[in-house]
Every structure is written in C-alpha cells, then in structure tokens.
CSV table of C-alpha atoms and ligand atoms in Angstrom, one decimal:
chain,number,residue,atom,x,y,z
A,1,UNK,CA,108.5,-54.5,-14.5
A,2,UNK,CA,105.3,-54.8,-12.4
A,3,UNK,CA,107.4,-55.7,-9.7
A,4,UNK,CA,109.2,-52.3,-9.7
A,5,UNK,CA,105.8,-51.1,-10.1
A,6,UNK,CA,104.3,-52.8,-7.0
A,7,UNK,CA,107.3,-52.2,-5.2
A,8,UNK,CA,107.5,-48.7,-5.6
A,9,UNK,CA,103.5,-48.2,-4.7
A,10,UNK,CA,104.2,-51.1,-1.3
A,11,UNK,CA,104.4,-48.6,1.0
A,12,UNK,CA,102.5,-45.4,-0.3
A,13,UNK,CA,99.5,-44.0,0.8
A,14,UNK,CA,95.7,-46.1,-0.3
A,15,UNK,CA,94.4,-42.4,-2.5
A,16,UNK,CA,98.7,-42.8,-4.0
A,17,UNK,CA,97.5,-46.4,-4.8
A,18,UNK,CA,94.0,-45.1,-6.4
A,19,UNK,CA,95.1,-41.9,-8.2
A,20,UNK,CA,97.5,-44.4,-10.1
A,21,UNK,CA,95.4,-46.9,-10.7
A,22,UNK,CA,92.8,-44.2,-11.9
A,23,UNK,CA,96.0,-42.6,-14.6
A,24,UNK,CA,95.8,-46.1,-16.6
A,25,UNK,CA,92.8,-47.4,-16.1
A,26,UNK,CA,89.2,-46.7,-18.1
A,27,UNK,CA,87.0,-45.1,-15.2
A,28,UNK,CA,83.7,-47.0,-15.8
A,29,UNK,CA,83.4,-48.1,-12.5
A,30,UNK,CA,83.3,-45.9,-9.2
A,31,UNK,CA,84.7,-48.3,-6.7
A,32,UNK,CA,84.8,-47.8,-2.8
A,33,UNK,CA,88.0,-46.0,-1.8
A,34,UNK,CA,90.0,-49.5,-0.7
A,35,UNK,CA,93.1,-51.1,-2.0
A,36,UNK,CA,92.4,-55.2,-1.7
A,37,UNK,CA,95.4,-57.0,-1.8
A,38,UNK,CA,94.4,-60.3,0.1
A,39,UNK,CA,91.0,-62.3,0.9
A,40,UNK,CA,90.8,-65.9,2.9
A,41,UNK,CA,86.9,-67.3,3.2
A,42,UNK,CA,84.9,-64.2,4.0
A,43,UNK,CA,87.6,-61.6,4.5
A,44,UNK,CA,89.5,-59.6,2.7
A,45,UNK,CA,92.5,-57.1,3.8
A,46,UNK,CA,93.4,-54.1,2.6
A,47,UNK,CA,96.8,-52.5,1.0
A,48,UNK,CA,97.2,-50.8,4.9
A,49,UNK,CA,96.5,-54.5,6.4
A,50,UNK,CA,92.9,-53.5,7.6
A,51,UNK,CA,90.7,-56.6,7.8
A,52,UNK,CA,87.0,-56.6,6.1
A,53,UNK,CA,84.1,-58.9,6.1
A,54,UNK,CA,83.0,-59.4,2.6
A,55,UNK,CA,79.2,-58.9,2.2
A,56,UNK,CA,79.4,-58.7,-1.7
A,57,UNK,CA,81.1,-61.7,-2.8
A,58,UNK,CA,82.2,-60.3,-5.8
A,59,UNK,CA,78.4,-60.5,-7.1
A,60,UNK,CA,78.5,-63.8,-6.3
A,61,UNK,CA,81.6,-65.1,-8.0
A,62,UNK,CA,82.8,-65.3,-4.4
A,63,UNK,CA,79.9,-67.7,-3.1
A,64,UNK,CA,82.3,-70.3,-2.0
A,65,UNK,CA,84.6,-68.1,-0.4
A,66,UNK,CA,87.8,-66.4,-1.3
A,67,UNK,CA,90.7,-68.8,-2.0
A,68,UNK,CA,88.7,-71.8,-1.4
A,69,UNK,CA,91.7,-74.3,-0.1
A,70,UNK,CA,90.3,-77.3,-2.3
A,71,UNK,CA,89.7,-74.8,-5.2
A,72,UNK,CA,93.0,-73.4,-5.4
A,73,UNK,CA,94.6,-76.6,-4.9
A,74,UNK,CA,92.3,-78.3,-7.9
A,75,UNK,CA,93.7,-74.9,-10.1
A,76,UNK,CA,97.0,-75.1,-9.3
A,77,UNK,CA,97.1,-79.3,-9.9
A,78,UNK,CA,95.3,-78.5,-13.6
A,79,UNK,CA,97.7,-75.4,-14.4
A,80,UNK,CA,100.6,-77.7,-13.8
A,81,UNK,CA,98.6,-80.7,-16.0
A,82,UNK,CA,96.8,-78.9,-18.9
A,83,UNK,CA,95.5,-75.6,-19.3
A,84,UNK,CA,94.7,-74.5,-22.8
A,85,UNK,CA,93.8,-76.7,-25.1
A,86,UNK,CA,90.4,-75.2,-27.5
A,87,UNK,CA,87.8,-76.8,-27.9
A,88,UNK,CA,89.6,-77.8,-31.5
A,89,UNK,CA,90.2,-81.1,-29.0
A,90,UNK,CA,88.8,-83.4,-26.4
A,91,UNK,CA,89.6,-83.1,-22.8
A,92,UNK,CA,88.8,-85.4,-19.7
A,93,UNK,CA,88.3,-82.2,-17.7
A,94,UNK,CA,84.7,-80.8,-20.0
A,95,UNK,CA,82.8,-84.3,-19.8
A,96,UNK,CA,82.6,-84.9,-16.3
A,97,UNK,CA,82.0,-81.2,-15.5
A,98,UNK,CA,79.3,-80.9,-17.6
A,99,UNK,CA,77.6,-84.3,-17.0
A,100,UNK,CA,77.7,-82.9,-13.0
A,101,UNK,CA,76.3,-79.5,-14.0
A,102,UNK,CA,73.7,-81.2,-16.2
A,103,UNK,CA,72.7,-83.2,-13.5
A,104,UNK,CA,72.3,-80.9,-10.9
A,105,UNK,CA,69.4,-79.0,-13.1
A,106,UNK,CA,67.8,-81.5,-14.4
A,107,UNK,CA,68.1,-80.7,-18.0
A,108,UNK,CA,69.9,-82.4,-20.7
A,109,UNK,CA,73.3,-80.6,-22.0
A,110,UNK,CA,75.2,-77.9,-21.8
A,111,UNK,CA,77.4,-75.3,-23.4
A,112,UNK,CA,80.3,-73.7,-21.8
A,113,UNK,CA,81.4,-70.4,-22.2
A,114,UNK,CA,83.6,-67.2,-19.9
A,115,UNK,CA,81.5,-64.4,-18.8
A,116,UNK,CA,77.8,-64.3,-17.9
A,117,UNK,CA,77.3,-62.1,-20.2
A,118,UNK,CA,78.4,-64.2,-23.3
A,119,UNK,CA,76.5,-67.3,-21.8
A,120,UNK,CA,73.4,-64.8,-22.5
A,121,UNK,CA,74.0,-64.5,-26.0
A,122,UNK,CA,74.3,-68.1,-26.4
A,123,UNK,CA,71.2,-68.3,-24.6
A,124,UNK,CA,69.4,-65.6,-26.8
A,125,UNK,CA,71.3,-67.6,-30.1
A,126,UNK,CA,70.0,-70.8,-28.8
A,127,UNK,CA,66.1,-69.3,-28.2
A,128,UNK,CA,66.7,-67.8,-32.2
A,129,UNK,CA,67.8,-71.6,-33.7
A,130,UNK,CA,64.8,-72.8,-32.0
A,131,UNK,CA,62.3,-70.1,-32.6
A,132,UNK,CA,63.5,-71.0,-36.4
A,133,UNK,CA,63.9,-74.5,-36.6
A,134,UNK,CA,61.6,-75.8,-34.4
A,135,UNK,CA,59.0,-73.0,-34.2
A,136,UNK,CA,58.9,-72.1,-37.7
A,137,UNK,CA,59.0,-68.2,-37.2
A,138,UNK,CA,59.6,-66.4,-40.2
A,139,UNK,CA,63.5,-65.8,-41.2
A,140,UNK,CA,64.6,-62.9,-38.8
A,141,UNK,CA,61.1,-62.1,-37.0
A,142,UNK,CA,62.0,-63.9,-33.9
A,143,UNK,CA,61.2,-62.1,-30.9
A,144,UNK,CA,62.8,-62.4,-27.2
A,145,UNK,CA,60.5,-60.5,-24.6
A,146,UNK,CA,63.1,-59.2,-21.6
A,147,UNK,CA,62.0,-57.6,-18.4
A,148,UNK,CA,62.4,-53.8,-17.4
A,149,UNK,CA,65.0,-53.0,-14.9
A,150,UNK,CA,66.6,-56.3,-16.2
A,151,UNK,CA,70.7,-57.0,-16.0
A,152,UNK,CA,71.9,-59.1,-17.9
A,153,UNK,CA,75.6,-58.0,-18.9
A,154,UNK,CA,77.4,-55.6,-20.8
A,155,UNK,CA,77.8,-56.4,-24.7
A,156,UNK,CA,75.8,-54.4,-27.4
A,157,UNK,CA,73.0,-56.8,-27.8
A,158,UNK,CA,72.7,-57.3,-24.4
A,159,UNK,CA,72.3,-53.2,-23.8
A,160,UNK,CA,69.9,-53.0,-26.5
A,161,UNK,CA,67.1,-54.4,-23.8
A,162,UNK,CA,68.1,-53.0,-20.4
A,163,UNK,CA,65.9,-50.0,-19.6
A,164,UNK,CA,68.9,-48.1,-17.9
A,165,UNK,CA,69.9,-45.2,-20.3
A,166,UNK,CA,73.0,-44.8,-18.1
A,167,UNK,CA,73.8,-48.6,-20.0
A,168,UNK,CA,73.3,-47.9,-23.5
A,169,UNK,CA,74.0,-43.9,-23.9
A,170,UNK,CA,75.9,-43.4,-27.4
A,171,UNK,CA,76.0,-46.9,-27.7
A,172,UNK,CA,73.8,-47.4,-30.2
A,173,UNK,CA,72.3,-48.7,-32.5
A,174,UNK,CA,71.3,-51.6,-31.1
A,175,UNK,CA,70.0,-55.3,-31.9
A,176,UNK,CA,66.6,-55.4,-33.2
A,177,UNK,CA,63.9,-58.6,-31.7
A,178,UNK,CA,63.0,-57.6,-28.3
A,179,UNK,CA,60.5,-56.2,-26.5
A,180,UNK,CA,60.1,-55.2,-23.1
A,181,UNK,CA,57.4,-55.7,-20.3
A,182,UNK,CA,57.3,-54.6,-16.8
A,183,UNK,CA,58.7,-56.9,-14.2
A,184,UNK,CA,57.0,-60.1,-13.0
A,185,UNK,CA,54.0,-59.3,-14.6
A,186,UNK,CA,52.2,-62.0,-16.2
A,187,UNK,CA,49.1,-59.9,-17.7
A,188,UNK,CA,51.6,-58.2,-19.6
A,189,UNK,CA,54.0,-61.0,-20.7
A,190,UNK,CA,50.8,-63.1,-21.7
A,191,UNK,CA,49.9,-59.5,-24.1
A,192,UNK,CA,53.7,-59.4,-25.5
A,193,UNK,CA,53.3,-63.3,-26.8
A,194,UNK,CA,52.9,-63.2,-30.3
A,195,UNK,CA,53.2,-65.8,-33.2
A,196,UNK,CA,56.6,-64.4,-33.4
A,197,UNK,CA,57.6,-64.9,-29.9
A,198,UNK,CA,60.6,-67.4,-29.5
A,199,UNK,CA,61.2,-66.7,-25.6
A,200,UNK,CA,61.2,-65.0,-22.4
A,201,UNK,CA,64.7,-63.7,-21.2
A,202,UNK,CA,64.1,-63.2,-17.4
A,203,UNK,CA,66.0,-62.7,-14.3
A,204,UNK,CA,63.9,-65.4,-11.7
A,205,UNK,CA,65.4,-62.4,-9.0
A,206,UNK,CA,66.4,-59.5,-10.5
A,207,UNK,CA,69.8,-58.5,-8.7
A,208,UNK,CA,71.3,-55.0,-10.2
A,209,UNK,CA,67.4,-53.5,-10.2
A,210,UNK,CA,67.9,-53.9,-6.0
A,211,UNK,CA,66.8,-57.7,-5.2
A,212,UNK,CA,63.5,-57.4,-6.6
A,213,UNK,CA,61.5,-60.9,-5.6
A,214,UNK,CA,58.9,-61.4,-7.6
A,215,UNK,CA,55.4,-62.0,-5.7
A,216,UNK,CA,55.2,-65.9,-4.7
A,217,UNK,CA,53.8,-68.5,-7.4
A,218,UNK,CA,55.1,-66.2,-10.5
A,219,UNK,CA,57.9,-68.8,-11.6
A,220,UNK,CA,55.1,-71.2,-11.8
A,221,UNK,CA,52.8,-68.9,-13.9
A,222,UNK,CA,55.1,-67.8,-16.3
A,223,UNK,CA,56.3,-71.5,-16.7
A,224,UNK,CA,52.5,-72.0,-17.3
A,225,UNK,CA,52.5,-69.4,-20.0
A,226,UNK,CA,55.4,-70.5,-22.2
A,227,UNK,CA,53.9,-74.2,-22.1
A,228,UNK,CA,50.3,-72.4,-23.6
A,229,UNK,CA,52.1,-70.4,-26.0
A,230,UNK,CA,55.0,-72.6,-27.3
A,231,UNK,CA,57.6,-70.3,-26.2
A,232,UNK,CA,60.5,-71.2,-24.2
A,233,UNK,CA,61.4,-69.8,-21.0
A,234,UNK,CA,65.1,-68.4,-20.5
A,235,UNK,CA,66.4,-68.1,-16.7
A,236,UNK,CA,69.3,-65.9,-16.0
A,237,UNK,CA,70.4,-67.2,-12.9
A,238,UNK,CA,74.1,-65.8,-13.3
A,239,UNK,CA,73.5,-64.3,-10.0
A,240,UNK,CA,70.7,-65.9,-7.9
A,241,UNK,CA,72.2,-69.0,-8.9
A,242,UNK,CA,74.2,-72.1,-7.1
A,243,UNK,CA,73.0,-71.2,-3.7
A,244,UNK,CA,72.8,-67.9,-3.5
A,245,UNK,CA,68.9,-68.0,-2.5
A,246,UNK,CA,68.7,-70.8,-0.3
A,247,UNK,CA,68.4,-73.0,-3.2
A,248,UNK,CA,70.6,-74.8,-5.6
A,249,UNK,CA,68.8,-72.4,-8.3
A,250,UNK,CA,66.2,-70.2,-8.1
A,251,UNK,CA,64.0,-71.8,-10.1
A,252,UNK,CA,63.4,-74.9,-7.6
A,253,UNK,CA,61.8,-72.6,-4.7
A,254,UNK,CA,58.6,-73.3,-7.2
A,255,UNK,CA,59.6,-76.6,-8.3
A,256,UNK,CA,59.3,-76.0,-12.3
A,257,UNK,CA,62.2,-75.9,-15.0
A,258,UNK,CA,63.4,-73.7,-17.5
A,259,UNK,CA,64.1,-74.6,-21.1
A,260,UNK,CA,67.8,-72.9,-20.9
A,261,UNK,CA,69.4,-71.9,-17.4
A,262,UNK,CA,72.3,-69.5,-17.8
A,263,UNK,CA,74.6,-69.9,-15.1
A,264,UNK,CA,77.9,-67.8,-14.7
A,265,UNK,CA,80.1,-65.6,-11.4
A,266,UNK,CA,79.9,-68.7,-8.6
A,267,UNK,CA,80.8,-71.2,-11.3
A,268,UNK,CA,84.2,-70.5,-11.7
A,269,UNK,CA,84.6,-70.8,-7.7
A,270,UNK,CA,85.8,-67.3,-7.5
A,271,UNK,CA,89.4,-68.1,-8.9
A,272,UNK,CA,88.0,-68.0,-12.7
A,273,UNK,CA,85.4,-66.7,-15.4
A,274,UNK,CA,83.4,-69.7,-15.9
A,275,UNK,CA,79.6,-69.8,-17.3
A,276,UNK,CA,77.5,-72.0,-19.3
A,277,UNK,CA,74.2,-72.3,-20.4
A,278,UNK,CA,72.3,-75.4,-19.2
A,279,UNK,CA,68.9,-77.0,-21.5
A,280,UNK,CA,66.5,-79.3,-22.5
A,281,UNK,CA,67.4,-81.5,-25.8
A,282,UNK,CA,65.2,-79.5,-27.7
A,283,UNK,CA,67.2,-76.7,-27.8
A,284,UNK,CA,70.6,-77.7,-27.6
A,285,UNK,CA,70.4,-80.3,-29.8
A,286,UNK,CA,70.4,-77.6,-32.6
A,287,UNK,CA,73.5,-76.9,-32.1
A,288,UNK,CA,75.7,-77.7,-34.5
A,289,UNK,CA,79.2,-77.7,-35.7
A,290,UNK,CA,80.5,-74.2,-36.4
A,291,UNK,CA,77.4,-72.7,-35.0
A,292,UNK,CA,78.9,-70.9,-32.2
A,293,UNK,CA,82.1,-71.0,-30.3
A,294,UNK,CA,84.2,-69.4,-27.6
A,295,UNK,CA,88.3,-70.1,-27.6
A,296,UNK,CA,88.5,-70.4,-24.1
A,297,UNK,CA,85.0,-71.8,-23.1
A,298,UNK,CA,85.2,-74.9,-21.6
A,299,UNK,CA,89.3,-75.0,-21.5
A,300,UNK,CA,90.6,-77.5,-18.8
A,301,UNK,CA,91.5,-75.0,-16.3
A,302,UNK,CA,87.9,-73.8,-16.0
A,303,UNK,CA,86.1,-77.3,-15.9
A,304,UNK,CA,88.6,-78.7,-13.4
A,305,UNK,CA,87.9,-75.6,-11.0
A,306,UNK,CA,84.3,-75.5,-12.0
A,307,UNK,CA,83.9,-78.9,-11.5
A,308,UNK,CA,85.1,-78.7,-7.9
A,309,UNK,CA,83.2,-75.5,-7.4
A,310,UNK,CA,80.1,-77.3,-7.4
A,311,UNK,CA,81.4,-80.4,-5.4
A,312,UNK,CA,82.3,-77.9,-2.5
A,313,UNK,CA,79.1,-76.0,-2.9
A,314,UNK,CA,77.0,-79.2,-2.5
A,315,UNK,CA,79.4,-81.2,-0.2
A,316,UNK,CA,79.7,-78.4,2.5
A,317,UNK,CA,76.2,-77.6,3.5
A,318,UNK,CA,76.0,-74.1,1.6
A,319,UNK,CA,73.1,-74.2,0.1
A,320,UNK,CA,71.1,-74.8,3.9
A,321,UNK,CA,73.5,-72.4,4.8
A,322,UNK,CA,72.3,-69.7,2.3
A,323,UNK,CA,68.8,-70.6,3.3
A,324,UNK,CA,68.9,-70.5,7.0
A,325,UNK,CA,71.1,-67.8,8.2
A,326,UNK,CA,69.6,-65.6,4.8
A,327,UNK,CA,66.4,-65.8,6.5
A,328,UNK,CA,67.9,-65.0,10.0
A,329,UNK,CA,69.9,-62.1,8.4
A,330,UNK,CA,66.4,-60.7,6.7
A,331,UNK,CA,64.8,-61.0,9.9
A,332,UNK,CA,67.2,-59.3,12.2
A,333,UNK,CA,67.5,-56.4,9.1
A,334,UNK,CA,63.6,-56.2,9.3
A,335,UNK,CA,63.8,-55.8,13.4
A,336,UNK,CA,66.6,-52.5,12.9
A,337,UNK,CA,64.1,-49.7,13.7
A,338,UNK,CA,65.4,-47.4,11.5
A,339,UNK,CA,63.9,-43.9,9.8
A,340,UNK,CA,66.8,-44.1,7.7
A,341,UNK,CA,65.7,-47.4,6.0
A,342,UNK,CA,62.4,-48.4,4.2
A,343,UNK,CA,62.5,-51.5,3.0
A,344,UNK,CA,64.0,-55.2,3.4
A,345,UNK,CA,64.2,-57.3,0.5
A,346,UNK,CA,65.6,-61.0,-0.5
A,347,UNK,CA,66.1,-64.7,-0.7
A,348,UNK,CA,68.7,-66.5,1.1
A,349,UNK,CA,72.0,-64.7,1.7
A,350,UNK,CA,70.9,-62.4,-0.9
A,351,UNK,CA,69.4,-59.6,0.4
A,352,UNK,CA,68.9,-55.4,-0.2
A,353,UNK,CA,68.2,-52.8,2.2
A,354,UNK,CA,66.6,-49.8,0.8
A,355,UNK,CA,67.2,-46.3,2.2
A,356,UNK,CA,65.4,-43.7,2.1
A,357,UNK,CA,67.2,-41.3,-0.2
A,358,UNK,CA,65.7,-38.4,1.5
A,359,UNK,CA,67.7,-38.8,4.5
A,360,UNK,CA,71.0,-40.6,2.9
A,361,UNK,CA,72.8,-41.8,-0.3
A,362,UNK,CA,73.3,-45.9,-0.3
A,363,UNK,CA,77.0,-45.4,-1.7
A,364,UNK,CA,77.3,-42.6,2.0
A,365,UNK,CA,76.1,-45.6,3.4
A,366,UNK,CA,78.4,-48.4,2.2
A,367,UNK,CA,81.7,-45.6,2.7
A,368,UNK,CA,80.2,-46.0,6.5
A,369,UNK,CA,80.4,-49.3,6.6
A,370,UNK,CA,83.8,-49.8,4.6
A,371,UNK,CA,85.0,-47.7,7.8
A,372,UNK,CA,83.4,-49.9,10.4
A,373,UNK,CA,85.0,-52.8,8.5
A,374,UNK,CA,82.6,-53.8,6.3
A,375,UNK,CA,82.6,-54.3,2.3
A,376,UNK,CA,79.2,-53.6,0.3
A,377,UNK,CA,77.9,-52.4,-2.6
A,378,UNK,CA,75.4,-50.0,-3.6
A,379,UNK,CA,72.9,-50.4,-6.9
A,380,UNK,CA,70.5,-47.6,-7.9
A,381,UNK,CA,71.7,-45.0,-5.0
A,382,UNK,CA,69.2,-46.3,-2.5
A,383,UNK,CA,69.8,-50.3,-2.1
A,384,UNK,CA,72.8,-51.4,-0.4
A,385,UNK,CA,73.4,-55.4,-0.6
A,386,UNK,CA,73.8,-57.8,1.5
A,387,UNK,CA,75.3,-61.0,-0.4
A,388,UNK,CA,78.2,-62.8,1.5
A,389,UNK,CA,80.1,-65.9,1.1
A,390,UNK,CA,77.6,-68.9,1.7
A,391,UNK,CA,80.1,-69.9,3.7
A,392,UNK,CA,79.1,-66.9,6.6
A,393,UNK,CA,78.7,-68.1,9.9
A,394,UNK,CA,75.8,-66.9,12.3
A,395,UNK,CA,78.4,-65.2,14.6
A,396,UNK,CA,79.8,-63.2,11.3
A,397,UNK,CA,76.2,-62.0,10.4
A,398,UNK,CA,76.0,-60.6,14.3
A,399,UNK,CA,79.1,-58.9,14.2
A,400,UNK,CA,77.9,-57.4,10.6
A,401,UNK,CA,74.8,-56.4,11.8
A,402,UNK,CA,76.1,-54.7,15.0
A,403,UNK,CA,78.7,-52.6,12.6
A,404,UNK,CA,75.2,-51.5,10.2
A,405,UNK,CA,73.4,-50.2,13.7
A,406,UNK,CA,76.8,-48.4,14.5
A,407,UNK,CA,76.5,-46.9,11.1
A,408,UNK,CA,72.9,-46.1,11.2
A,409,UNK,CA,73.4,-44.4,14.5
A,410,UNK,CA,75.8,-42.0,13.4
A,411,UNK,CA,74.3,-41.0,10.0
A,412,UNK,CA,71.0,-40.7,12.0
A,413,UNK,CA,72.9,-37.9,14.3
B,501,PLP,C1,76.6,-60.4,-13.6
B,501,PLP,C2,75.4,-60.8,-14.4
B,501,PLP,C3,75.5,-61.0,-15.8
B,501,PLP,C4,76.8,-60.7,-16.6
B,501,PLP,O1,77.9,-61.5,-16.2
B,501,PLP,P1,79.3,-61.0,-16.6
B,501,PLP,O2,80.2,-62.2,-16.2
B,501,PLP,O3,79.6,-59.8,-15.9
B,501,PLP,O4,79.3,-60.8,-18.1
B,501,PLP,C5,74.4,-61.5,-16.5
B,501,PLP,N1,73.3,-61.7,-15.8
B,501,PLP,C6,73.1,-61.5,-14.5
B,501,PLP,C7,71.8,-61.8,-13.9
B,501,PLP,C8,74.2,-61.0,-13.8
B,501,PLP,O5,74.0,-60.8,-12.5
C-alpha cells in the first residue's frame, strides 16, 4: 500500500508531494518547502534530485552525519540479532553502552530512555526522589527553578515552565513546582533558592531561544551555588551535547559537573531516538524497582547504535572538529559586513546569526538559502542556525558561506 502510495507521488511535482503530506498529517510544524528523500554525511537530496548541504543536523540528531557507514552497519547487524526485548530482561547490548556513556561524564550511572524530552522528566523525577529522600523537603513542596526562554521538549509538564505562550496555549493546566528566573543570571537564581528548592533545570546553551551563551565563568558560579545551597544542578545538554560545542559536553568548557546530565538527539547516531539521563550515585541510587520505566528505553537496537555513536564521535576527531572549524565558521560569519545582520552568536559548530527583522524575516532568509542549496532553520523569526554535521570539512563551511553572501546580496537589493 505505501508502495502504490510512493509510486503514484514518484514522479509528481515537490508542492503535489507537500499538499499531500499536509491532507494527513497534523500541521504543527511549518517546514521549508523540500521533499528529502536521501542524505549521505552532510548532504541530503531532494524528491527532484537537488543536492543540499545540511547545516541543521536535524537539531543535532545528525552530529555524526547522515547514514553513518559504521552506524548503519552496527543497526542493521543488531536488527538481524535482537531488537526488542524490555527491559523485563537483561541484554549484553545496555551494560557496555551505559558503562561507556558513564564514563565519558564522569558520573556514576545512568538511565536510558527515547526522546529528550522524556529523559527530562526522568531528570525532573530523579531531582523530586532526592529533594524527598535525601533533602527532606516537605511531601509535594519540592521546587525545580527553570530558566526563561528555556526548551526543553514538548510534554505537559515540560510546557508548564517554558515562557513561550505559542508552547503551552490551551494546554493547560499545568504541573505545579517551578519557578522561573531570567537566563544565566546568578543574582536571581541565588534569590529563587529556598528551603524548598530541589534543583536547577538549565540549558548550559540555550538552543531554541537563538544560541544564547551565557557570559563566561557562569557554569562555574551556578555550580558554586547549588554546592552553598544543597540543591542539585540539572544540565540539559540534549542539544549542546556530544560535541556539538567543541566539547564532549558543555559543561567541561568550565571544568565542573552536574549532578544529572540529560543527554538525547546525537545519541541515537541519527538512525534512532536514544536519550538518557547520566548522574552522581546520590541521585540515581534512588531509583528503585518500579519507580519509573520506559518499554523501549534501553532496548538493544538503541544501545548497540548508541553505543557506536559515541565510539565514532570520539574515534574520528569530531569533537576538535566541532571546536576548530566552529570557531573559524563564527569568525568568517563575524567578518560578513552585513546591514542585514546584527549579531553572531555560538560555541563550536553551533552557531546563530541574528537578523535584523527590520529589514528581513529569518525563515525569508533560510527559503534563500534552501534555493542556493543550502538547509537551515529558523527559531524566533530573527536567528537562523548554523549547526552542521561535526563531520563538515573547512572547504564545506567556504562553499556555505559563499552561498549566505550570495543570499545576503540579493535580499540586500
Ligand atoms: C530537543 C530538545 C529536547 C527535547 O528532545 P525531544 O527528543 O524532541 O523530546 C530537550 N531539551 C533540549 C535542550 C532540546 O534541544
């Protein structure tokens, strides 16, 4: 039946292949006008067999590249082994995945999961066990404090906190027990702390608000503030994790750790949904049988392919990749003498342009590039990203970079 289907749309026009796609499915996304039907490393080809550079990466699931040979091998060897199993039984597949993951952090265990966003609200679950436990906070007064302009997926709890009424709009009511300070702002954390408070939820970069970097040395202070206050600090690093900054994870540009990392998108190599959260003893010892659970968290399929996912990204250099050609990428953005542009922001191959929405929309600006070849994404109508494979080579970034000035020049006109 879907072959019929495919078959029938093979040769049709790209808006045939969109206005059909748009009958049957839900419109809550707005994607570029493209029909992708193949991607190898950082390309991807369109229904019509026009070839793109990829500078979105799926945010981030992509960081290794699409199809990763030595990933798609390692999935299709565990699909024909053992797939499915629940975690109602041991596999050889979760132990050595998880003891590499553990290992690369530098905390103690871990707790697999799909999507980012549930590895959140195991993280938020786990910060609520210990706020009760081990804190001693009065029976359902713990308190998480979250950031504004914070992402940190799409479930109802999760909502609850973001600041962007676009997010949560007749989707209440929400989950009581957080409370919300501005960005990177440690006066203002240090003022939300009460007895109450069982931790701080934060994004180390926060990637949907636009690439916002937080000033240098803030890691390091709010690390410093949990310590004073008993209260456990939360990373997010779903997105600015595994490379993507130049770093393994975010959180070693300032050499401290977090008490749970939440790690999700690059983990499953970009063939699977694969996240987990990552902490000290402290916290996940607490979990206990029947506590929480996920069918299909940790199945053999996913720890197989994350497993190599993180062998690739250590074994072939794209972590120094992210961090040298991101910075040569920032610079070369920072040298575009542009009145259309007004700001360069970012860490490693993760990087937003902000333009000035005076003059253009960001989404005018990434239907531009789509034409000129390359793929993008706009967040908030005035940043358009910058976050390819880490596998990018220097020549790719040139080529990108001359397609953005041909852009520029003729939405300048
Ligand atoms: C994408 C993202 C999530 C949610 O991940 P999903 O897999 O879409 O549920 C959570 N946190 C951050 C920082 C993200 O970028």
């Amino acid at each position: 039946m879907l072959n019929k289907i495919i078959e029938k749309f093979a040769k049709s026009p790209t808006k045939k292949l969109i206005e059909h796609e748009g009958q049957f499915v839900a419109h809550n996304y707005l994607p570029l006008p493209v029909v992708l039907v193949k991607g190898e490393g950082v390309y991807l080809w369109d229904h019509e067999g026009k070839k793109y550079l990829d500078m979105m990466s799926a945010y981030s699931a992509v960081s290794c590249g699409h199809s990763h040979p030595r990933l798609v091998k390692k999935l299709s060897e565990q699909a024909n082994t053992l797939a499915m199993t629940s975690r109602a039984y041991h596999t050889n597949t979760l132990g050595p995945f998880i003891e590499k993951l553990v290992g690369m952090t530098g905390l103690d265990m871990a707790l697999p999961m799909n999507t980012g966003a549930e590895a959140v609200e195991t993280a938020i679950k786990a910060a609520r066990l210990w706020g009760y436990r081990v804190k001693k906070i009065p029976e359902n007064k713990a308190e998480i404090i979250t950031a504004a302009g914070n992402f940190h997926g799409r479930t109802t709890t999760i909502i609850g906190f973001s600041t962007e009424a676009e997010y949560k709009k007749d989707f209440g009511p929400f989950t009581p027990g957080f409370v919300t300070v501005p960005f990177a702002d440690i006066a203002a954390i240090e003022k939300a702390i009460t007895p109450n408070t069982a931790a701080i939820l934060i994004e180390p970069i926060q990637g949907e608000a636009g690439i916002k970097v937080p000033p240098p040395g803030f890691l390091k202070e709010l690390r410093e503030v949990c310590d004073d206050n008993n209260v456990l600090l939360i990373l997010d690093e779903v997105q600015s994790g595994l490379g993507r900054t130049g770093k393994m994870f975010c959180f070693q540009h300032e050499n401290i750790k977090p008490d749970v990392l939440i790690l999700g998108k690059a983990l499953g190599g970009g063939l699977l949904p694969v996240s987990a959260i990552v902490g000290t003893h402290a916290v996940m010892d607490l979990f206990t049988p029947g506590s929480h659970g996920s069918t299909f968290g940790g199945n053999p399929l996913a720890a197989a392919v994350g497993f190599e996912a993180l062998c690739v990204l250590e074994e072939e250099n794209m972590v120094a990749n992210s961090a040298t050609l991101g910075e040569y990428m920032q610079e070369q953005l920072r040298g575009i003498n542009s009145p259309l542009i007004t700001e360069v922001r970012g860490k490693g191959l993760w990087i937003g342009v902000d333009f000035d929405p005076k003059k253009v929309s960001a989404r005018e600006v990434c239907e531009k590039l789509m034409e000129h070849g390359v793929l993008s994404k706009e967040t908030h109508h005035t940043v358009v990203r910058f976050a390819p494979p880490l596998t990018i080579t220097r020549e790719q970034i040139d080529w990108t970079l001359e397609k953005l000035k041909e852009v520029l020049r003729e939405l300048e006109d």
